[in-house]
mmCIF file of C-alpha atoms and ligand atoms in Angstrom:
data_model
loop_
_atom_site.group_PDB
_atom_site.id
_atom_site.type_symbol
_atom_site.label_atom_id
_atom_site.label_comp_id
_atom_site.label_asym_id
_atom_site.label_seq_id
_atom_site.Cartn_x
_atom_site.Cartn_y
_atom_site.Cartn_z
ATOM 1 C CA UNK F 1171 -7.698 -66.870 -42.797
ATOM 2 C CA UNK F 1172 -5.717 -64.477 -40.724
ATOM 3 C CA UNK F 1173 -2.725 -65.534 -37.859
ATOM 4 C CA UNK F 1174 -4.987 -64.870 -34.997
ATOM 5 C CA UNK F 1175 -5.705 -68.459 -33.012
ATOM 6 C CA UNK F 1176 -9.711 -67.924 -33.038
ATOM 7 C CA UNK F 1177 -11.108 -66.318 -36.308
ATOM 8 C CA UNK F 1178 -14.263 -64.175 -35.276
ATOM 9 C CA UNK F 1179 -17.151 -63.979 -38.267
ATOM 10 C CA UNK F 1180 -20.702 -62.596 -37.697
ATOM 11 C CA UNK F 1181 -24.140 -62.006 -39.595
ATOM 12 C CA UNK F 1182 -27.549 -61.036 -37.707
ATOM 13 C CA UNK F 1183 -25.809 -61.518 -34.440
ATOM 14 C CA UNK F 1184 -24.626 -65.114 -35.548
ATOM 15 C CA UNK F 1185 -20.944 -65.868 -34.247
ATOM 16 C CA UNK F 1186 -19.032 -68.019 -36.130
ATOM 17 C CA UNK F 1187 -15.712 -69.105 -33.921
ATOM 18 C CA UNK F 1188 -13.077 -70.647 -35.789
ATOM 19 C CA UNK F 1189 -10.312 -71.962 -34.254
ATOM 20 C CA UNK F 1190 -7.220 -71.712 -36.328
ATOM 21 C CA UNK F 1191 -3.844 -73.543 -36.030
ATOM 22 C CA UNK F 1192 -4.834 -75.943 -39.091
ATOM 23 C CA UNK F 1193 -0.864 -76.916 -38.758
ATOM 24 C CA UNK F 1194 -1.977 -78.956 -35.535
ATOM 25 C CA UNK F 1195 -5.129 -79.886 -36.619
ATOM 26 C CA UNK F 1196 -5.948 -77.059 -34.631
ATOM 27 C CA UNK F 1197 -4.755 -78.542 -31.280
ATOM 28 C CA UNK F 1198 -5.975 -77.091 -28.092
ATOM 29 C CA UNK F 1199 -2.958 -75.000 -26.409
ATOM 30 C CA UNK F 1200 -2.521 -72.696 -23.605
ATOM 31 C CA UNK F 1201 -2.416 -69.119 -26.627
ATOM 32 C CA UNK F 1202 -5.620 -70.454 -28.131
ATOM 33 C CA UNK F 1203 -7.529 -71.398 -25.080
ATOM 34 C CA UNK F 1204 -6.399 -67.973 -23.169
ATOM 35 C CA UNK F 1205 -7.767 -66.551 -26.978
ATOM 36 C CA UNK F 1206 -10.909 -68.210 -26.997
ATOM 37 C CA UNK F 1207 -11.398 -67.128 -23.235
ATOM 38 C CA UNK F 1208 -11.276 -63.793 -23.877
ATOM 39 C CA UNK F 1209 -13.525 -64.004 -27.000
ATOM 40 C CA UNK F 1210 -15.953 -65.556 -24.812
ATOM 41 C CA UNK F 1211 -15.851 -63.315 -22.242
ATOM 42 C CA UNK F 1212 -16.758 -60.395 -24.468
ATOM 43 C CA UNK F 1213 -19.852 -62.082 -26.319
ATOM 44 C CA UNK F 1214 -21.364 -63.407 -22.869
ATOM 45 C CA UNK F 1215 -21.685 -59.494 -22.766
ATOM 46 C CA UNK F 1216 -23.603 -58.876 -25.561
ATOM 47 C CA UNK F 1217 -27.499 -58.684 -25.550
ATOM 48 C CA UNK F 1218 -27.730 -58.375 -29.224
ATOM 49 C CA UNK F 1219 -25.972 -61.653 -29.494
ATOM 50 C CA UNK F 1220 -28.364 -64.388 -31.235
ATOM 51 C CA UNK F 1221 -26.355 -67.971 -31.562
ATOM 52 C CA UNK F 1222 -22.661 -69.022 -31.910
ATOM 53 C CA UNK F 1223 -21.279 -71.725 -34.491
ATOM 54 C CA UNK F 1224 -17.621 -73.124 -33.278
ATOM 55 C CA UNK F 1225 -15.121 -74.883 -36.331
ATOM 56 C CA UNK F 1226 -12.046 -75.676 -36.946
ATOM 57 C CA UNK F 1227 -9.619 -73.995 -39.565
ATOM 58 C CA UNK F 1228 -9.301 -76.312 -42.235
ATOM 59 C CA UNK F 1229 -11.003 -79.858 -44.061
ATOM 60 C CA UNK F 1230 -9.417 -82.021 -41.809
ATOM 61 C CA UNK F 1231 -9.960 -81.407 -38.629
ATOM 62 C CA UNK F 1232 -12.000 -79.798 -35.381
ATOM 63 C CA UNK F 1233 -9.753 -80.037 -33.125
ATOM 64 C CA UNK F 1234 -7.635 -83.273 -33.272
ATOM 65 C CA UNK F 1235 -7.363 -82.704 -29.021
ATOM 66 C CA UNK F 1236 -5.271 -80.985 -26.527
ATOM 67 C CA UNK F 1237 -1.175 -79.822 -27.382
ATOM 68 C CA UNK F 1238 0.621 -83.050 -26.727
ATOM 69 C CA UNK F 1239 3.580 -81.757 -27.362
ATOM 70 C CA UNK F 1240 3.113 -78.838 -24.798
ATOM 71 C CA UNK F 1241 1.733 -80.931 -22.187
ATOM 72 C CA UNK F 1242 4.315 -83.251 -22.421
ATOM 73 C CA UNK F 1243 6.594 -82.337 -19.973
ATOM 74 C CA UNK F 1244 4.151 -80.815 -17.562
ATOM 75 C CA UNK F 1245 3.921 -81.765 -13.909
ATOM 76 C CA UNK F 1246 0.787 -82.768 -11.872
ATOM 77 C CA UNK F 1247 0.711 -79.007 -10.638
ATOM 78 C CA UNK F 1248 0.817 -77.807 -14.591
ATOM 79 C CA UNK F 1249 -1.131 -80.406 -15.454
ATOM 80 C CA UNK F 1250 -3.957 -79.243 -12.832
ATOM 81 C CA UNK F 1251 -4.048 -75.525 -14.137
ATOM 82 C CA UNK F 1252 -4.039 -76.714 -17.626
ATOM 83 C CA UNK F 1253 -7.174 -78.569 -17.048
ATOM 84 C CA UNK F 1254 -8.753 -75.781 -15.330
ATOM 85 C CA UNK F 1255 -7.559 -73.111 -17.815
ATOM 86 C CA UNK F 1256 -9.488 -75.317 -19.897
ATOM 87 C CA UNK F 1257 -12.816 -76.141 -17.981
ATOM 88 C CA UNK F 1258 -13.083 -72.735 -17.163
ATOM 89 C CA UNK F 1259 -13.189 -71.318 -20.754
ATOM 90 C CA UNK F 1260 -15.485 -74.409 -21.675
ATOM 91 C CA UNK F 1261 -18.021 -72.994 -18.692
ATOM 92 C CA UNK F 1262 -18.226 -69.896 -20.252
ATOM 93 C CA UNK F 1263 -19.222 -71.554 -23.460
ATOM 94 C CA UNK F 1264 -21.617 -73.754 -21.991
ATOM 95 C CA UNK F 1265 -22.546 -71.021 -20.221
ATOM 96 C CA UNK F 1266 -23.425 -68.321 -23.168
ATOM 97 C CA UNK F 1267 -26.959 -67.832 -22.909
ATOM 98 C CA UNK F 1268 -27.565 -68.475 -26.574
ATOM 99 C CA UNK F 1269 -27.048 -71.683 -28.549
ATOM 100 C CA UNK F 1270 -23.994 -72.870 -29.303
ATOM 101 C CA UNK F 1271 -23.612 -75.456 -32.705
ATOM 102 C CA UNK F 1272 -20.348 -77.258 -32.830
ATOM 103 C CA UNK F 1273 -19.949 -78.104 -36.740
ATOM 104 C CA UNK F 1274 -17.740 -80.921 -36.284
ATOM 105 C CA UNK F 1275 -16.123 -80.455 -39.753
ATOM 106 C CA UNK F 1276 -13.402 -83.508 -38.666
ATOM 107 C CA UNK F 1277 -10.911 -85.124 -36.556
ATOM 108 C CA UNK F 1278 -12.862 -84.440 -32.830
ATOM 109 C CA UNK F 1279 -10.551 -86.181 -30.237
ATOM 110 C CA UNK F 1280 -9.656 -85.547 -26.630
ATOM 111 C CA UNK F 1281 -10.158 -82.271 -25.981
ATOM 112 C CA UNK F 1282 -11.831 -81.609 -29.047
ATOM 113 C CA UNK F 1283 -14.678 -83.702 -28.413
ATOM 114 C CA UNK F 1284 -14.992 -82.164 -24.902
ATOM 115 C CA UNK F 1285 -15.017 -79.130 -26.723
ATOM 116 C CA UNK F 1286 -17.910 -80.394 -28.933
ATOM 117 C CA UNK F 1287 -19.718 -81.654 -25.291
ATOM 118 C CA UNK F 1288 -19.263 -78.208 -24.037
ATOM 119 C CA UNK F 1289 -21.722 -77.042 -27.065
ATOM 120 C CA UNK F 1290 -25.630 -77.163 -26.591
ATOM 121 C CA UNK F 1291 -25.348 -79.408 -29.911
ATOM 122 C CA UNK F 1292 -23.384 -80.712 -32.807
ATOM 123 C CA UNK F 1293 -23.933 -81.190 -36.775
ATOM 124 C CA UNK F 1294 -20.530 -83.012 -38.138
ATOM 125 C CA UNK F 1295 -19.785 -83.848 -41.989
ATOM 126 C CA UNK F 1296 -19.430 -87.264 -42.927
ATOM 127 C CA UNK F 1297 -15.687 -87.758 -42.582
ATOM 128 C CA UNK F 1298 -16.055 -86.415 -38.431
ATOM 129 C CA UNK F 1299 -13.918 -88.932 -36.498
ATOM 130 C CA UNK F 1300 -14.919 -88.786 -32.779
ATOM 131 C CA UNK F 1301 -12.996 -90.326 -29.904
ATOM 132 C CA UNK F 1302 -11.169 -90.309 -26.140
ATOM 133 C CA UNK F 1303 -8.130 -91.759 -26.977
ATOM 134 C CA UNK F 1304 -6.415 -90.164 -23.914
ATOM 135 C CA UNK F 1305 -5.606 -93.704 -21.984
ATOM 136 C CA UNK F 1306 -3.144 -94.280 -25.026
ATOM 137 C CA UNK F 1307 -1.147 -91.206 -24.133
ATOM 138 C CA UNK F 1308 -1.403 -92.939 -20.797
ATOM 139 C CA UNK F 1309 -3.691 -89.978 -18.807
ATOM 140 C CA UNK F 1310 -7.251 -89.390 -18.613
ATOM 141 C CA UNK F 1311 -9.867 -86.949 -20.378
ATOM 142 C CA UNK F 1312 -8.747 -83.775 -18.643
ATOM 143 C CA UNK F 1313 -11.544 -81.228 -20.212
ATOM 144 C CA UNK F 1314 -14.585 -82.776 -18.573
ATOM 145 C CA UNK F 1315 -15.095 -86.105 -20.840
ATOM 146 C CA UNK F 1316 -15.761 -88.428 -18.142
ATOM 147 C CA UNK F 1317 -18.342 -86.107 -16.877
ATOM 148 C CA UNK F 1318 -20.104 -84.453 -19.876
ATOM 149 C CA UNK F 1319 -19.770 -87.340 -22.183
ATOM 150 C CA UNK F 1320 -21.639 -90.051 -20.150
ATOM 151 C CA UNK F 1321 -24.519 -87.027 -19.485
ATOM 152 C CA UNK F 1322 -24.641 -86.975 -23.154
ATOM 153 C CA UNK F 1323 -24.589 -90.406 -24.523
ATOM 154 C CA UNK F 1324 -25.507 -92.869 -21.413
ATOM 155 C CA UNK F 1325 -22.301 -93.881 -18.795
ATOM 156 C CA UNK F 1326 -21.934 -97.151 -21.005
ATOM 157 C CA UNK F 1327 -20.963 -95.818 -24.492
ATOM 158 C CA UNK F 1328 -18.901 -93.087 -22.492
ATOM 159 C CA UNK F 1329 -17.169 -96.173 -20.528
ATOM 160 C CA UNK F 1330 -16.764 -98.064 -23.760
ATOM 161 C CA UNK F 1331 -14.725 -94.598 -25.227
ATOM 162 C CA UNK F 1332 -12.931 -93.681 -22.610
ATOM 163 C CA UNK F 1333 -11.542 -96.939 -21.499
ATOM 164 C CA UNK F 1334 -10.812 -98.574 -24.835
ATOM 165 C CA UNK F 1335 -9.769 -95.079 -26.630
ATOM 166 C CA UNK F 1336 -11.519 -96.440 -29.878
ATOM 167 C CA UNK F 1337 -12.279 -93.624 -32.499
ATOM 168 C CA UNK F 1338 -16.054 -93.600 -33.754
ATOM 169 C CA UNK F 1339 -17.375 -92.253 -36.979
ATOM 170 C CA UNK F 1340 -19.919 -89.571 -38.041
ATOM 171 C CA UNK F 1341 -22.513 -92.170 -38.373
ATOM 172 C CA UNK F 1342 -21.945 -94.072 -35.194
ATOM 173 C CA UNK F 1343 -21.843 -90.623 -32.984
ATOM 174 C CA UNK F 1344 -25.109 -89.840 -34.823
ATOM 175 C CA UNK F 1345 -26.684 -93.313 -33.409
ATOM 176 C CA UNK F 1346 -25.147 -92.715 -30.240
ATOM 177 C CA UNK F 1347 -26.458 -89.347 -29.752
ATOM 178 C CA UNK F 1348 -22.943 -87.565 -29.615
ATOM 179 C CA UNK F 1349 -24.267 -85.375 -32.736
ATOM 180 C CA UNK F 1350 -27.404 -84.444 -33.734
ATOM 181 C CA UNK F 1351 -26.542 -84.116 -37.946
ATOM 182 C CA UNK F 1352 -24.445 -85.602 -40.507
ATOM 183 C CA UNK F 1353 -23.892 -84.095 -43.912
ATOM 184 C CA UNK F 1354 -21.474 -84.423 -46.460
ATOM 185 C CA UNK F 1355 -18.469 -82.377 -46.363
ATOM 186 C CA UNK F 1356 -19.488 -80.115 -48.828
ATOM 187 C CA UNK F 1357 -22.348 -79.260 -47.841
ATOM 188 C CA UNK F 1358 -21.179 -77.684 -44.177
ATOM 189 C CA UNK F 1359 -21.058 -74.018 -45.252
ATOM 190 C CA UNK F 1360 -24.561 -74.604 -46.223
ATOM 191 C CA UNK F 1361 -26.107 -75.906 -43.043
ATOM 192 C CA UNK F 1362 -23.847 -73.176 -41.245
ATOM 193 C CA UNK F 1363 -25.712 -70.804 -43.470
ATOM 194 C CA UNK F 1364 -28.669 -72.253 -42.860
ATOM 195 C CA UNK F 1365 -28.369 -72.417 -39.383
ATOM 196 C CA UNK F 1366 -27.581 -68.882 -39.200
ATOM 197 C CA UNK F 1367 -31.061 -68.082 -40.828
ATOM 198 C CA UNK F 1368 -33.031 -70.172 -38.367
ATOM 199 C CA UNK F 1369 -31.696 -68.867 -34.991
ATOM 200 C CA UNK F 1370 -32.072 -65.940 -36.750
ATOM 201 C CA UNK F 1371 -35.208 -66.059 -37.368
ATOM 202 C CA UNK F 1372 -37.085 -66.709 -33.691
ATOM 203 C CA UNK F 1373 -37.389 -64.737 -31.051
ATOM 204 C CA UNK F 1374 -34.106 -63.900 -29.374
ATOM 205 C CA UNK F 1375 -35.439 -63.447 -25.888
ATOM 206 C CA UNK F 1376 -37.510 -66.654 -26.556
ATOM 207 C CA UNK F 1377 -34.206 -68.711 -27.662
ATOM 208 C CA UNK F 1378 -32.111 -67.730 -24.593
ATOM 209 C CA UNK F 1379 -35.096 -69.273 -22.193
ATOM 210 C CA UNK F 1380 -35.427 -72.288 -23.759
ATOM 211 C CA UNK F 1381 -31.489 -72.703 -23.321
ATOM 212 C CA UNK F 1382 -31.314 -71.692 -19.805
ATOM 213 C CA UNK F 1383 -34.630 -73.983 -19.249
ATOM 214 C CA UNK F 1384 -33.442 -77.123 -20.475
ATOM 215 C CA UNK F 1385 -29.972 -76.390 -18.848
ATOM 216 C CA UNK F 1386 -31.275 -75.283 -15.503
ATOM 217 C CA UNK F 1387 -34.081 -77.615 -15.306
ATOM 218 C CA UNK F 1388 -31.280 -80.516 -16.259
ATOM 219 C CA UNK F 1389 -29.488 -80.069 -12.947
ATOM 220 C CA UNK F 1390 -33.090 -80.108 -10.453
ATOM 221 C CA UNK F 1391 -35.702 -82.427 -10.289
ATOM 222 C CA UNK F 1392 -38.399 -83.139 -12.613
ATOM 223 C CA UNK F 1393 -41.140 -81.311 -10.276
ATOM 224 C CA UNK F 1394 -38.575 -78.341 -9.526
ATOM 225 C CA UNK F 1395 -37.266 -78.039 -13.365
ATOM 226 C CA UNK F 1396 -41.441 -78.197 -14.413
ATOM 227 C CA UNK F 1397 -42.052 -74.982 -12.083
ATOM 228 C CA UNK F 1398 -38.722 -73.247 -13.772
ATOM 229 C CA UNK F 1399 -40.577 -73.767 -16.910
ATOM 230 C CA UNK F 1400 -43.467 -72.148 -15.331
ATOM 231 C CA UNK F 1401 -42.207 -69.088 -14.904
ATOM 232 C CA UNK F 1402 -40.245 -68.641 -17.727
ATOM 233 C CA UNK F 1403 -43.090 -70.011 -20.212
ATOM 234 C CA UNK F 1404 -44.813 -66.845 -18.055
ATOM 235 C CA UNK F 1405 -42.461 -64.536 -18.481
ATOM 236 C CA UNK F 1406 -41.944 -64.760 -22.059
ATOM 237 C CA UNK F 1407 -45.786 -63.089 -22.072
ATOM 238 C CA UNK F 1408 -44.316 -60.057 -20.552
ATOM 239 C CA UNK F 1409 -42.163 -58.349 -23.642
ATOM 240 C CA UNK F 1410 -43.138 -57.347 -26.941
ATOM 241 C CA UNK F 1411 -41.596 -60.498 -28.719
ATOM 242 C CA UNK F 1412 -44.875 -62.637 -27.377
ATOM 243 C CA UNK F 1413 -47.147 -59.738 -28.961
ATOM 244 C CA UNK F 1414 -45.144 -59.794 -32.280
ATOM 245 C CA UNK F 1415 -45.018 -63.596 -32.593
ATOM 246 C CA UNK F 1416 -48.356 -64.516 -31.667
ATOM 247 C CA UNK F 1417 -49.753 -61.227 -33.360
ATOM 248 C CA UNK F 1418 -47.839 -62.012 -36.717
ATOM 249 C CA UNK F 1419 -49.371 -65.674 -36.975
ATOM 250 C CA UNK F 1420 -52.661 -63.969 -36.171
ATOM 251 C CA UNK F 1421 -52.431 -61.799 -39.228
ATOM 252 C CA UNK F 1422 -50.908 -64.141 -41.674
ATOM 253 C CA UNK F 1423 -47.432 -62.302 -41.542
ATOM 254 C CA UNK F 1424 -43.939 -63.180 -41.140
ATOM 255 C CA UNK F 1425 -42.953 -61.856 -37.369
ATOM 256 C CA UNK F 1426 -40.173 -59.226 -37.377
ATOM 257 C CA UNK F 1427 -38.298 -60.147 -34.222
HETATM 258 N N1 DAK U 2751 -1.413 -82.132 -30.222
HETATM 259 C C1 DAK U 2751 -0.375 -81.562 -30.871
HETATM 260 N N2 DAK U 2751 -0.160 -81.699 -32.201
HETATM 261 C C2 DAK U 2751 -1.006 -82.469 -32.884
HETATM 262 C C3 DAK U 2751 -2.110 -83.121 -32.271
HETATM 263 C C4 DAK U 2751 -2.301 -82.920 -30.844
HETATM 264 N N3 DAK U 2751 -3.330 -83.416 -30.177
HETATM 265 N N4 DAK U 2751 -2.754 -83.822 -33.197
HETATM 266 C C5 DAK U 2751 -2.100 -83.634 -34.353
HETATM 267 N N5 DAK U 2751 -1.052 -82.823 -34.176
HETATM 268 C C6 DAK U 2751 -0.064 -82.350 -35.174
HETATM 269 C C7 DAK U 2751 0.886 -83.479 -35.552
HETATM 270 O O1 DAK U 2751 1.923 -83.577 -34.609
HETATM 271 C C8 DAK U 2751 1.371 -82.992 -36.914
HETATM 272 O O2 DAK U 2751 2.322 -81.969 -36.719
HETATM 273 P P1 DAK U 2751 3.677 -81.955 -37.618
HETATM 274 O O3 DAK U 2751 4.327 -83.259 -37.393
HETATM 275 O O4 DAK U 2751 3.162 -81.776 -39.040
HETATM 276 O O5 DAK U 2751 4.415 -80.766 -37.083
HETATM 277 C C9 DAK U 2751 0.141 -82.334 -37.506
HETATM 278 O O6 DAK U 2751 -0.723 -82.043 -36.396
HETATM 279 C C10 DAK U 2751 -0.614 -83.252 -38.448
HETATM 280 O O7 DAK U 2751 -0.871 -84.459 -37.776
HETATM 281 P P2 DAK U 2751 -0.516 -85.896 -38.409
HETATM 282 O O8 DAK U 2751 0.645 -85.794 -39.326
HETATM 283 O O9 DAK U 2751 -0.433 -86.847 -37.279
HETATM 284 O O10 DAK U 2751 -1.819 -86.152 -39.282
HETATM 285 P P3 DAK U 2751 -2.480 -87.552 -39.636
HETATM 286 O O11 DAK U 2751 -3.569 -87.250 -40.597
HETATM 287 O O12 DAK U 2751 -1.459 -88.565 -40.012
HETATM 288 O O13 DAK U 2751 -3.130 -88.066 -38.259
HETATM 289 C C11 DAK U 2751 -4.456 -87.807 -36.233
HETATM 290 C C12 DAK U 2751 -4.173 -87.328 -37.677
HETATM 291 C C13 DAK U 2751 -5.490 -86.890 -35.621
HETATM 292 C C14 DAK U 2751 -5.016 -89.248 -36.275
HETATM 293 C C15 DAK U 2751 -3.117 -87.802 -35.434
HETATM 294 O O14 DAK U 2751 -2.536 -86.501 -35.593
HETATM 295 C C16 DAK U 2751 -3.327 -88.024 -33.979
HETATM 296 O O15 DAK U 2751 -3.510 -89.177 -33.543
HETATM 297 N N6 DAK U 2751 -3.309 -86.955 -33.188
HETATM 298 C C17 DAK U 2751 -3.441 -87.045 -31.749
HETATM 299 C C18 DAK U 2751 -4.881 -87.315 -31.385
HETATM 300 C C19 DAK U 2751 -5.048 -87.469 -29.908
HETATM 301 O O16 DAK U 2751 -4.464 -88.369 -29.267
HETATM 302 N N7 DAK U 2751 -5.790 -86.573 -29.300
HETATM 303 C C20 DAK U 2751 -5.998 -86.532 -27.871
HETATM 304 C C21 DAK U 2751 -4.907 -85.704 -27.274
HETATM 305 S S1 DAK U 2751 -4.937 -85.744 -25.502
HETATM 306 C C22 DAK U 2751 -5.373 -83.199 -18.906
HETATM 307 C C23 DAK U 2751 -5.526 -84.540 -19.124
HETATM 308 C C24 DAK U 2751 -5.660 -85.016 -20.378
HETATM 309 C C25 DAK U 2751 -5.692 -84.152 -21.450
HETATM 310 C C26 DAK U 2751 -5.608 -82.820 -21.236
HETATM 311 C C27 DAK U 2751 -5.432 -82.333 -19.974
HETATM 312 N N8 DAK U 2751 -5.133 -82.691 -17.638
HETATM 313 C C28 DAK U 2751 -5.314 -83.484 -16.469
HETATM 314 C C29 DAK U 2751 -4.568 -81.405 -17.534
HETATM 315 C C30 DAK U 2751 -5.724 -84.749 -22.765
HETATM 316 C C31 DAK U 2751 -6.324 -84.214 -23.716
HETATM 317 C C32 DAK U 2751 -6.150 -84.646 -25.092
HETATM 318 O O17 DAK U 2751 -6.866 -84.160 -25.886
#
């Protein structure tokens, strides 16, 4: 693994981010978030860009949370522009019009599980340790866990982990819906492998308007968020990936996206 704070791998237009200061259990600063910004940046520019994958350096951990030790002496007014430093680089990865997988390969705490909430989805090995243990440090989430966790797993669970700062396990974020996988350890390069292949595989156009469906249509109403389906579902009959993937079923073939 090289020095630099986010570790850029690809294959077929697969990303794989990995964010790399295994030292602090590859703690959120200010280098690696400005890092992971700029990374960002440039693949929200790419067209040929088919799905990203976000890790964290090491066995142990995902990211075991925000620097405590750099925001410890921070005042409100630091604190403020840390958090939006923050939220703004988690936009743009919400925001990447492919899918983004979170492989949770460990400790995912404070900001690390925001980070993981900021993802369209998460597969996390078996020893994944999730939490919100911020009231113990005597603050709040900061990276948009009282917001985006309660959207993803119902306002009570969220309550439950962000007031009592309890840590949960692979199996119990699985129930709750805070991941959507659990394998072993070992087998995490696989599924990341495997993963690749799928989103691969289907048509890249096609992938992108499912995302920006289900995340558009999440913020309307149900009649509203039916018609944006619509016209995307229409739309998608307009390029040459329909003809291929509807033409390749026709005649028994594997379509060549
Ligand atoms: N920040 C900085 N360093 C960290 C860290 C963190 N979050 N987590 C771990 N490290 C460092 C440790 O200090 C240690 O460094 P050295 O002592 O070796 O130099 C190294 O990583 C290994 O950690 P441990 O020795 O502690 O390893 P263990 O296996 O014994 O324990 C642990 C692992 C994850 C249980 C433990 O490290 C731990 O409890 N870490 C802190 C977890 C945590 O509390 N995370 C949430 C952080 S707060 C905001 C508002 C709030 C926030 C942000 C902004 N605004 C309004 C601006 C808060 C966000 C958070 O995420």
């Amino acid at each position: 693994m090289s020095d630099k704070l986010i570790e850029v791998q690809e294959d077929t237009g697969v990303v794989r981010l990995t964010l790399n200061r295994p030292k602090a259990l590859n703690a959120l600063n200010t280098a690696l978030l400005a890092e992971l910004d700029s990374v960002l940046n440039d693949l929200a520019q790419r067209d040929d860009l088919r799905a990203v994958l976000i890790t964290g350096a090491g066995e142990k951990s995902f990211v075991a949370g925000a620097d405590i030790a750099e925001m410890r002496d921070k005042t409100p007014e630091d604190a403020r522009r840390f958090a939006m430093q923050a939220l703004t680089t988690f936009k743009r990865l919400e925001r990447l019009p492919v899918p983004v997988v979170a492989l949770v390969n460990g400790f995912c705490l404070g900001g690390g599980c925001e980070l993981a909430l900021a993802c369209d989805w998460a597969v996390a090995s078996d020893n994944a340790l999730f939490g919100q243990p911020e009231v113990g440090l005597g603050v709040i989430p900061g990276f948009g866990g009282t917001q985006r966790l309660p959207r993803r797993v119902g306002p009570a669970m969220a309550l439950d982990l962000v007031t009592t700062g309890r840590k949960i396990d692979a199996q119990e974020a699985l129930r709750v819906g805070l991941v959507n996988r659990v394998v072993p350890q070992a087998e995490l390069e696989a599924v990341a492998e495997e993963l690749t292949k799928q989103l691969a595989a289907n048509g890249p156009q096609a992938v992108r308007s499912a995302k920006q469906a289900v995340h558009d249509g999440m913020d309307q109403d149900l009649e509203s968020a039916l018609a944006l389906e619509t016209s995307l579902f229409a739309l998608s009959f307009a390029g040459s990936e329909q003809k291929e993937g509807m033409g390749a079923f026709v005649e028994k073939r594997k379509p060549n996206f």
